[in-house]
Amino acid sequence: MVKDPKKFRQWVKDIGIWGQFIMIGISAFQIIVAIVPGEPIEVASGYAFGWFLGAVLCLIGTLIGQMLVFIFVKKFGLDFVEIFVSKQKLEKMKFLKDKEKICVTIFFIFLIPGTPKDVLSYIAGITSIKLLPFLLVSGVARIPSVVSSTIAGSYLGVQNYRMAAFIFAVTVIISGILFFIYKKNEKNKCGKV
């Protein structure tokens, strides 16, 4: 069925609103589990629902997942975080202790596709950031990555493989540039401390 996009989209349409709830649930689950990469789910969402609805469903699901993780971490603390994130990783993320720059730092980490966003959802709960600013900053920063993935998935759904490959390539290039800038900036901060 997945090989035939028209049949697959018709099947999704036949499920009705439940298909959308399932997609939101999958996106939320992906955040909670933290080891499942989000990009394939976003591509699948674009494939099944088109780029706009697919992006909206993924963003709703990720925000629900992040909210649940954040609340659990605030309630159970560092012991809960260490179930999902090793002490070594936590020690490497000392830059999140800068209360003045935490929103900007979180924004740039979530902006760059391929960074450990789901792990950061756990770590954010033990920082000084509050729930609403965290959801706002991370949600806005996720939009470009989610939209590019769902657009690529949507092109796959209409069998326009050339355009899907182009979207993936542009996303990889932009991600690489942003990641390089972020890493360079991070090293400069570490050198000053």
PDB file of C-alpha atoms in Angstrom:
ATOM      1  CA  MET A   1       0.000   0.000   0.000  1.00  0.00           C
ATOM      2  CA  VAL A   2       2.847   2.405   0.852  1.00  0.00           C
ATOM      3  CA  LYS A   3       4.350   1.812  -2.599  1.00  0.00           C
ATOM      4  CA  ASP A   4       1.152   3.178  -4.131  1.00  0.00           C
ATOM      5  CA  PRO A   5       0.823   6.729  -2.721  1.00  0.00           C
ATOM      6  CA  LYS A   6      -2.749   7.196  -3.960  1.00  0.00           C
ATOM      7  CA  LYS A   7      -3.946   4.014  -2.232  1.00  0.00           C
ATOM      8  CA  PHE A   8      -2.017   4.866   0.911  1.00  0.00           C
ATOM      9  CA  ARG A   9      -3.404   8.398   1.121  1.00  0.00           C
ATOM     10  CA  GLN A  10      -6.901   7.045   0.466  1.00  0.00           C
ATOM     11  CA  TRP A  11      -6.414   4.548   3.304  1.00  0.00           C
ATOM     12  CA  VAL A  12      -5.305   7.391   5.601  1.00  0.00           C
ATOM     13  CA  LYS A  13      -8.326   9.424   4.489  1.00  0.00           C
ATOM     14  CA  ASP A  14     -10.644   6.473   5.187  1.00  0.00           C
ATOM     15  CA  ILE A  15      -9.357   6.236   8.762  1.00  0.00           C
ATOM     16  CA  GLY A  16     -10.503   9.834   9.182  1.00  0.00           C
ATOM     17  CA  ILE A  17      -9.653  11.887  12.255  1.00  0.00           C
ATOM     18  CA  TRP A  18      -8.199   8.797  13.992  1.00  0.00           C
ATOM     19  CA  GLY A  19      -5.298   8.796  11.546  1.00  0.00           C
ATOM     20  CA  GLN A  20      -4.432  12.315  12.658  1.00  0.00           C
ATOM     21  CA  PHE A  21      -4.624  11.352  16.338  1.00  0.00           C
ATOM     22  CA  ILE A  22      -2.394   8.351  15.639  1.00  0.00           C
ATOM     23  CA  MET A  23       0.180  10.602  13.956  1.00  0.00           C
ATOM     24  CA  ILE A  24       0.122  13.007  16.925  1.00  0.00           C
ATOM     25  CA  GLY A  25       0.557  10.027  19.259  1.00  0.00           C
ATOM     26  CA  ILE A  26       3.485   8.660  17.255  1.00  0.00           C
ATOM     27  CA  SER A  27       5.182  12.083  17.294  1.00  0.00           C
ATOM     28  CA  ALA A  28       4.672  12.423  21.060  1.00  0.00           C
ATOM     29  CA  PHE A  29       5.905   8.860  21.660  1.00  0.00           C
ATOM     30  CA  GLN A  30       9.028   9.573  19.610  1.00  0.00           C
ATOM     31  CA  ILE A  31       9.910  12.437  21.972  1.00  0.00           C
ATOM     32  CA  ILE A  32       9.209  10.394  25.117  1.00  0.00           C
ATOM     33  CA  VAL A  33      11.317   7.427  23.991  1.00  0.00           C
ATOM     34  CA  ALA A  34      14.120   9.828  22.897  1.00  0.00           C
ATOM     35  CA  ILE A  35      16.082   7.235  20.917  1.00  0.00           C
ATOM     36  CA  VAL A  36      13.699   7.184  17.957  1.00  0.00           C
ATOM     37  CA  PRO A  37      14.750   9.815  15.375  1.00  0.00           C
ATOM     38  CA  GLY A  38      12.049  12.325  14.497  1.00  0.00           C
ATOM     39  CA  GLU A  39      12.903  13.023  10.848  1.00  0.00           C
ATOM     40  CA  PRO A  40      11.576   9.709   9.431  1.00  0.00           C
ATOM     41  CA  ILE A  41       8.305  10.243  11.305  1.00  0.00           C
ATOM     42  CA  GLU A  42       8.037  13.767   9.903  1.00  0.00           C
ATOM     43  CA  VAL A  43       8.693  12.472   6.370  1.00  0.00           C
ATOM     44  CA  ALA A  44       6.030   9.791   6.882  1.00  0.00           C
ATOM     45  CA  SER A  45       3.589  12.434   8.118  1.00  0.00           C
ATOM     46  CA  GLY A  46       4.174  14.549   5.000  1.00  0.00           C
ATOM     47  CA  TYR A  47       3.765  11.449   2.848  1.00  0.00           C
ATOM     48  CA  ALA A  48       0.466  10.523   4.495  1.00  0.00           C
ATOM     49  CA  PHE A  49      -1.147  13.915   5.122  1.00  0.00           C
ATOM     50  CA  GLY A  50       0.598  16.392   2.825  1.00  0.00           C
ATOM     51  CA  TRP A  51       3.168  18.888   3.998  1.00  0.00           C
ATOM     52  CA  PHE A  52       0.960  21.377   5.873  1.00  0.00           C
ATOM     53  CA  LEU A  53      -1.268  19.026   7.863  1.00  0.00           C
ATOM     54  CA  GLY A  54       1.670  16.658   8.341  1.00  0.00           C
ATOM     55  CA  ALA A  55       3.771  19.467   9.822  1.00  0.00           C
ATOM     56  CA  VAL A  56       0.953  20.626  12.105  1.00  0.00           C
ATOM     57  CA  LEU A  57       0.354  17.090  13.404  1.00  0.00           C
ATOM     58  CA  CYS A  58       4.061  16.524  14.046  1.00  0.00           C
ATOM     59  CA  LEU A  59       4.437  19.846  15.853  1.00  0.00           C
ATOM     60  CA  ILE A  60       1.409  19.156  18.061  1.00  0.00           C
ATOM     61  CA  GLY A  61       2.735  15.687  18.898  1.00  0.00           C
ATOM     62  CA  THR A  62       6.250  16.888  19.664  1.00  0.00           C
ATOM     63  CA  LEU A  63       4.953  19.670  21.915  1.00  0.00           C
ATOM     64  CA  ILE A  64       2.763  17.179  23.816  1.00  0.00           C
ATOM     65  CA  GLY A  65       5.722  14.811  24.156  1.00  0.00           C
ATOM     66  CA  GLN A  66       8.049  17.586  25.315  1.00  0.00           C
ATOM     67  CA  MET A  67       5.481  18.831  27.819  1.00  0.00           C
ATOM     68  CA  LEU A  68       5.043  15.347  29.326  1.00  0.00           C
ATOM     69  CA  VAL A  69       8.803  14.787  29.541  1.00  0.00           C
ATOM     70  CA  PHE A  70       9.379  18.232  31.069  1.00  0.00           C
ATOM     71  CA  ILE A  71       6.664  17.687  33.712  1.00  0.00           C
ATOM     72  CA  PHE A  72       7.990  14.227  34.610  1.00  0.00           C
ATOM     73  CA  VAL A  73      11.533  15.579  34.946  1.00  0.00           C
ATOM     74  CA  LYS A  74      10.389  18.473  37.137  1.00  0.00           C
ATOM     75  CA  LYS A  75       8.544  15.974  39.351  1.00  0.00           C
ATOM     76  CA  PHE A  76      11.161  13.199  39.568  1.00  0.00           C
ATOM     77  CA  GLY A  77      14.379  15.188  38.987  1.00  0.00           C
ATOM     78  CA  LEU A  78      17.859  14.091  37.992  1.00  0.00           C
ATOM     79  CA  ASP A  79      17.301  10.406  38.803  1.00  0.00           C
ATOM     80  CA  PHE A  80      14.583  10.264  36.141  1.00  0.00           C
ATOM     81  CA  VAL A  81      16.797  12.058  33.573  1.00  0.00           C
ATOM     82  CA  GLU A  82      19.652   9.610  34.158  1.00  0.00           C
ATOM     83  CA  ILE A  83      17.411   6.754  32.981  1.00  0.00           C
ATOM     84  CA  PHE A  84      17.567   8.293  29.488  1.00  0.00           C
ATOM     85  CA  VAL A  85      20.711  10.454  29.546  1.00  0.00           C
ATOM     86  CA  SER A  86      24.108   9.336  30.831  1.00  0.00           C
ATOM     87  CA  LYS A  87      26.050  11.381  33.391  1.00  0.00           C
ATOM     88  CA  GLN A  88      28.744  11.951  30.749  1.00  0.00           C
ATOM     89  CA  LYS A  89      26.249  13.600  28.394  1.00  0.00           C
ATOM     90  CA  LEU A  90      24.859  15.699  31.221  1.00  0.00           C
ATOM     91  CA  GLU A  91      28.355  16.914  32.118  1.00  0.00           C
ATOM     92  CA  LYS A  92      28.980  17.926  28.489  1.00  0.00           C
ATOM     93  CA  MET A  93      25.872  20.133  28.546  1.00  0.00           C
ATOM     94  CA  LYS A  94      27.053  22.557  31.239  1.00  0.00           C
ATOM     95  CA  PHE A  95      26.384  25.402  28.800  1.00  0.00           C
ATOM     96  CA  LEU A  96      22.688  25.031  29.669  1.00  0.00           C
ATOM     97  CA  LYS A  97      23.374  26.402  33.154  1.00  0.00           C
ATOM     98  CA  ASP A  98      23.796  29.933  31.801  1.00  0.00           C
ATOM     99  CA  LYS A  99      20.434  31.381  32.885  1.00  0.00           C
ATOM    100  CA  GLU A 100      20.802  34.470  30.688  1.00  0.00           C
ATOM    101  CA  LYS A 101      21.413  32.556  27.463  1.00  0.00           C
ATOM    102  CA  ILE A 102      19.407  29.380  28.016  1.00  0.00           C
ATOM    103  CA  CYS A 103      16.527  30.366  25.702  1.00  0.00           C
ATOM    104  CA  VAL A 104      18.897  31.327  22.875  1.00  0.00           C
ATOM    105  CA  THR A 105      20.952  28.156  23.355  1.00  0.00           C
ATOM    106  CA  ILE A 106      17.858  25.935  23.336  1.00  0.00           C
ATOM    107  CA  PHE A 107      16.538  27.773  20.272  1.00  0.00           C
ATOM    108  CA  PHE A 108      19.684  27.108  18.228  1.00  0.00           C
ATOM    109  CA  ILE A 109      19.956  23.471  19.318  1.00  0.00           C
ATOM    110  CA  PHE A 110      16.333  22.852  18.290  1.00  0.00           C
ATOM    111  CA  LEU A 111      16.766  24.836  15.068  1.00  0.00           C
ATOM    112  CA  ILE A 112      19.486  22.547  13.720  1.00  0.00           C
ATOM    113  CA  PRO A 113      18.157  19.252  12.314  1.00  0.00           C
ATOM    114  CA  GLY A 114      19.962  16.199  13.614  1.00  0.00           C
ATOM    115  CA  THR A 115      20.902  17.619  17.014  1.00  0.00           C
ATOM    116  CA  PRO A 116      19.813  15.651  20.120  1.00  0.00           C
ATOM    117  CA  LYS A 117      16.544  17.545  20.622  1.00  0.00           C
ATOM    118  CA  ASP A 118      14.731  14.729  22.379  1.00  0.00           C
ATOM    119  CA  VAL A 119      17.563  14.299  24.878  1.00  0.00           C
ATOM    120  CA  LEU A 120      17.482  18.048  25.441  1.00  0.00           C
ATOM    121  CA  SER A 121      13.766  17.774  26.258  1.00  0.00           C
ATOM    122  CA  TYR A 122      14.796  15.696  29.269  1.00  0.00           C
ATOM    123  CA  ILE A 123      17.679  17.958  30.248  1.00  0.00           C
ATOM    124  CA  ALA A 124      15.581  21.139  29.986  1.00  0.00           C
ATOM    125  CA  GLY A 125      13.510  19.952  32.928  1.00  0.00           C
ATOM    126  CA  ILE A 126      16.518  20.178  35.250  1.00  0.00           C
ATOM    127  CA  THR A 127      17.531  23.654  34.068  1.00  0.00           C
ATOM    128  CA  SER A 128      16.197  27.055  35.111  1.00  0.00           C
ATOM    129  CA  ILE A 129      13.849  27.378  32.105  1.00  0.00           C
ATOM    130  CA  LYS A 130      10.099  27.241  32.765  1.00  0.00           C
ATOM    131  CA  LEU A 131       7.668  25.038  30.810  1.00  0.00           C
ATOM    132  CA  LEU A 132       5.927  27.691  28.705  1.00  0.00           C
ATOM    133  CA  PRO A 133       9.110  29.456  27.484  1.00  0.00           C
ATOM    134  CA  PHE A 134      10.666  26.060  26.762  1.00  0.00           C
ATOM    135  CA  LEU A 135       7.700  24.933  24.658  1.00  0.00           C
ATOM    136  CA  LEU A 136       7.547  28.268  22.838  1.00  0.00           C
ATOM    137  CA  VAL A 137      11.275  28.463  22.053  1.00  0.00           C
ATOM    138  CA  SER A 138      11.655  24.805  21.086  1.00  0.00           C
ATOM    139  CA  GLY A 139       8.380  24.745  19.133  1.00  0.00           C
ATOM    140  CA  VAL A 140       9.279  27.766  17.008  1.00  0.00           C
ATOM    141  CA  ALA A 141      12.813  26.450  16.434  1.00  0.00           C
ATOM    142  CA  ARG A 142      11.492  23.055  15.267  1.00  0.00           C
ATOM    143  CA  ILE A 143       9.288  24.555  12.530  1.00  0.00           C
ATOM    144  CA  PRO A 144      11.896  24.769   9.701  1.00  0.00           C
ATOM    145  CA  SER A 145      13.098  21.203  10.222  1.00  0.00           C
ATOM    146  CA  VAL A 146       9.588  19.754  10.517  1.00  0.00           C
ATOM    147  CA  VAL A 147       8.339  21.696   7.493  1.00  0.00           C
ATOM    148  CA  SER A 148      11.296  20.666   5.295  1.00  0.00           C
ATOM    149  CA  SER A 149      10.857  16.997   6.284  1.00  0.00           C
ATOM    150  CA  THR A 150       7.105  17.010   5.670  1.00  0.00           C
ATOM    151  CA  ILE A 151       7.573  18.818   2.330  1.00  0.00           C
ATOM    152  CA  ALA A 152      10.048  16.127   1.287  1.00  0.00           C
ATOM    153  CA  GLY A 153       7.600  13.443   2.451  1.00  0.00           C
ATOM    154  CA  SER A 154       4.796  15.121   0.538  1.00  0.00           C
ATOM    155  CA  TYR A 155       6.888  15.070  -2.648  1.00  0.00           C
ATOM    156  CA  LEU A 156       7.591  11.379  -2.059  1.00  0.00           C
ATOM    157  CA  GLY A 157       3.830  10.899  -1.725  1.00  0.00           C
ATOM    158  CA  VAL A 158       3.249  12.290  -5.216  1.00  0.00           C
ATOM    159  CA  GLN A 159       6.278  10.367  -6.534  1.00  0.00           C
ATOM    160  CA  ASN A 160       8.296  13.496  -7.294  1.00  0.00           C
ATOM    161  CA  TYR A 161      11.563  11.903  -6.170  1.00  0.00           C
ATOM    162  CA  ARG A 162      13.777  14.560  -7.712  1.00  0.00           C
ATOM    163  CA  MET A 163      12.153  17.356  -5.705  1.00  0.00           C
ATOM    164  CA  ALA A 164      12.187  15.236  -2.529  1.00  0.00           C
ATOM    165  CA  ALA A 165      15.925  14.597  -3.003  1.00  0.00           C
ATOM    166  CA  PHE A 166      16.477  18.328  -3.581  1.00  0.00           C
ATOM    167  CA  ILE A 167      14.643  19.198  -0.328  1.00  0.00           C
ATOM    168  CA  PHE A 168      16.701  16.609   1.579  1.00  0.00           C
ATOM    169  CA  ALA A 169      19.939  17.939   0.065  1.00  0.00           C
ATOM    170  CA  VAL A 170      19.130  21.571   0.891  1.00  0.00           C
ATOM    171  CA  THR A 171      18.168  20.570   4.442  1.00  0.00           C
ATOM    172  CA  VAL A 172      21.450  18.663   4.906  1.00  0.00           C
ATOM    173  CA  ILE A 173      23.502  21.608   3.603  1.00  0.00           C
ATOM    174  CA  ILE A 174      21.704  24.182   5.766  1.00  0.00           C
ATOM    175  CA  SER A 175      21.895  21.851   8.774  1.00  0.00           C
ATOM    176  CA  GLY A 176      25.619  21.395   8.237  1.00  0.00           C
ATOM    177  CA  ILE A 177      26.214  25.141   8.053  1.00  0.00           C
ATOM    178  CA  LEU A 178      24.113  25.839  11.167  1.00  0.00           C
ATOM    179  CA  PHE A 179      25.783  22.994  13.058  1.00  0.00           C
ATOM    180  CA  PHE A 180      29.246  24.308  12.121  1.00  0.00           C
ATOM    181  CA  ILE A 181      28.311  27.816  13.302  1.00  0.00           C
ATOM    182  CA  TYR A 182      26.852  26.439  16.527  1.00  0.00           C
ATOM    183  CA  LYS A 183      29.918  24.259  17.269  1.00  0.00           C
ATOM    184  CA  LYS A 184      32.294  27.136  16.517  1.00  0.00           C
ATOM    185  CA  ASN A 185      30.314  29.430  18.818  1.00  0.00           C
ATOM    186  CA  GLU A 186      30.253  26.739  21.536  1.00  0.00           C
ATOM    187  CA  LYS A 187      34.063  26.341  21.378  1.00  0.00           C
ATOM    188  CA  ASN A 188      34.535  30.112  21.638  1.00  0.00           C
ATOM    189  CA  LYS A 189      32.348  30.187  24.784  1.00  0.00           C
ATOM    190  CA  CYS A 190      34.283  27.299  26.326  1.00  0.00           C
ATOM    191  CA  GLY A 191      37.584  29.050  25.633  1.00  0.00           C
ATOM    192  CA  LYS A 192      36.469  32.165  27.488  1.00  0.00           C
ATOM    193  CA  VAL A 193      35.348  30.323  30.621  1.00  0.00           C
TER     194      VAL A 193
END
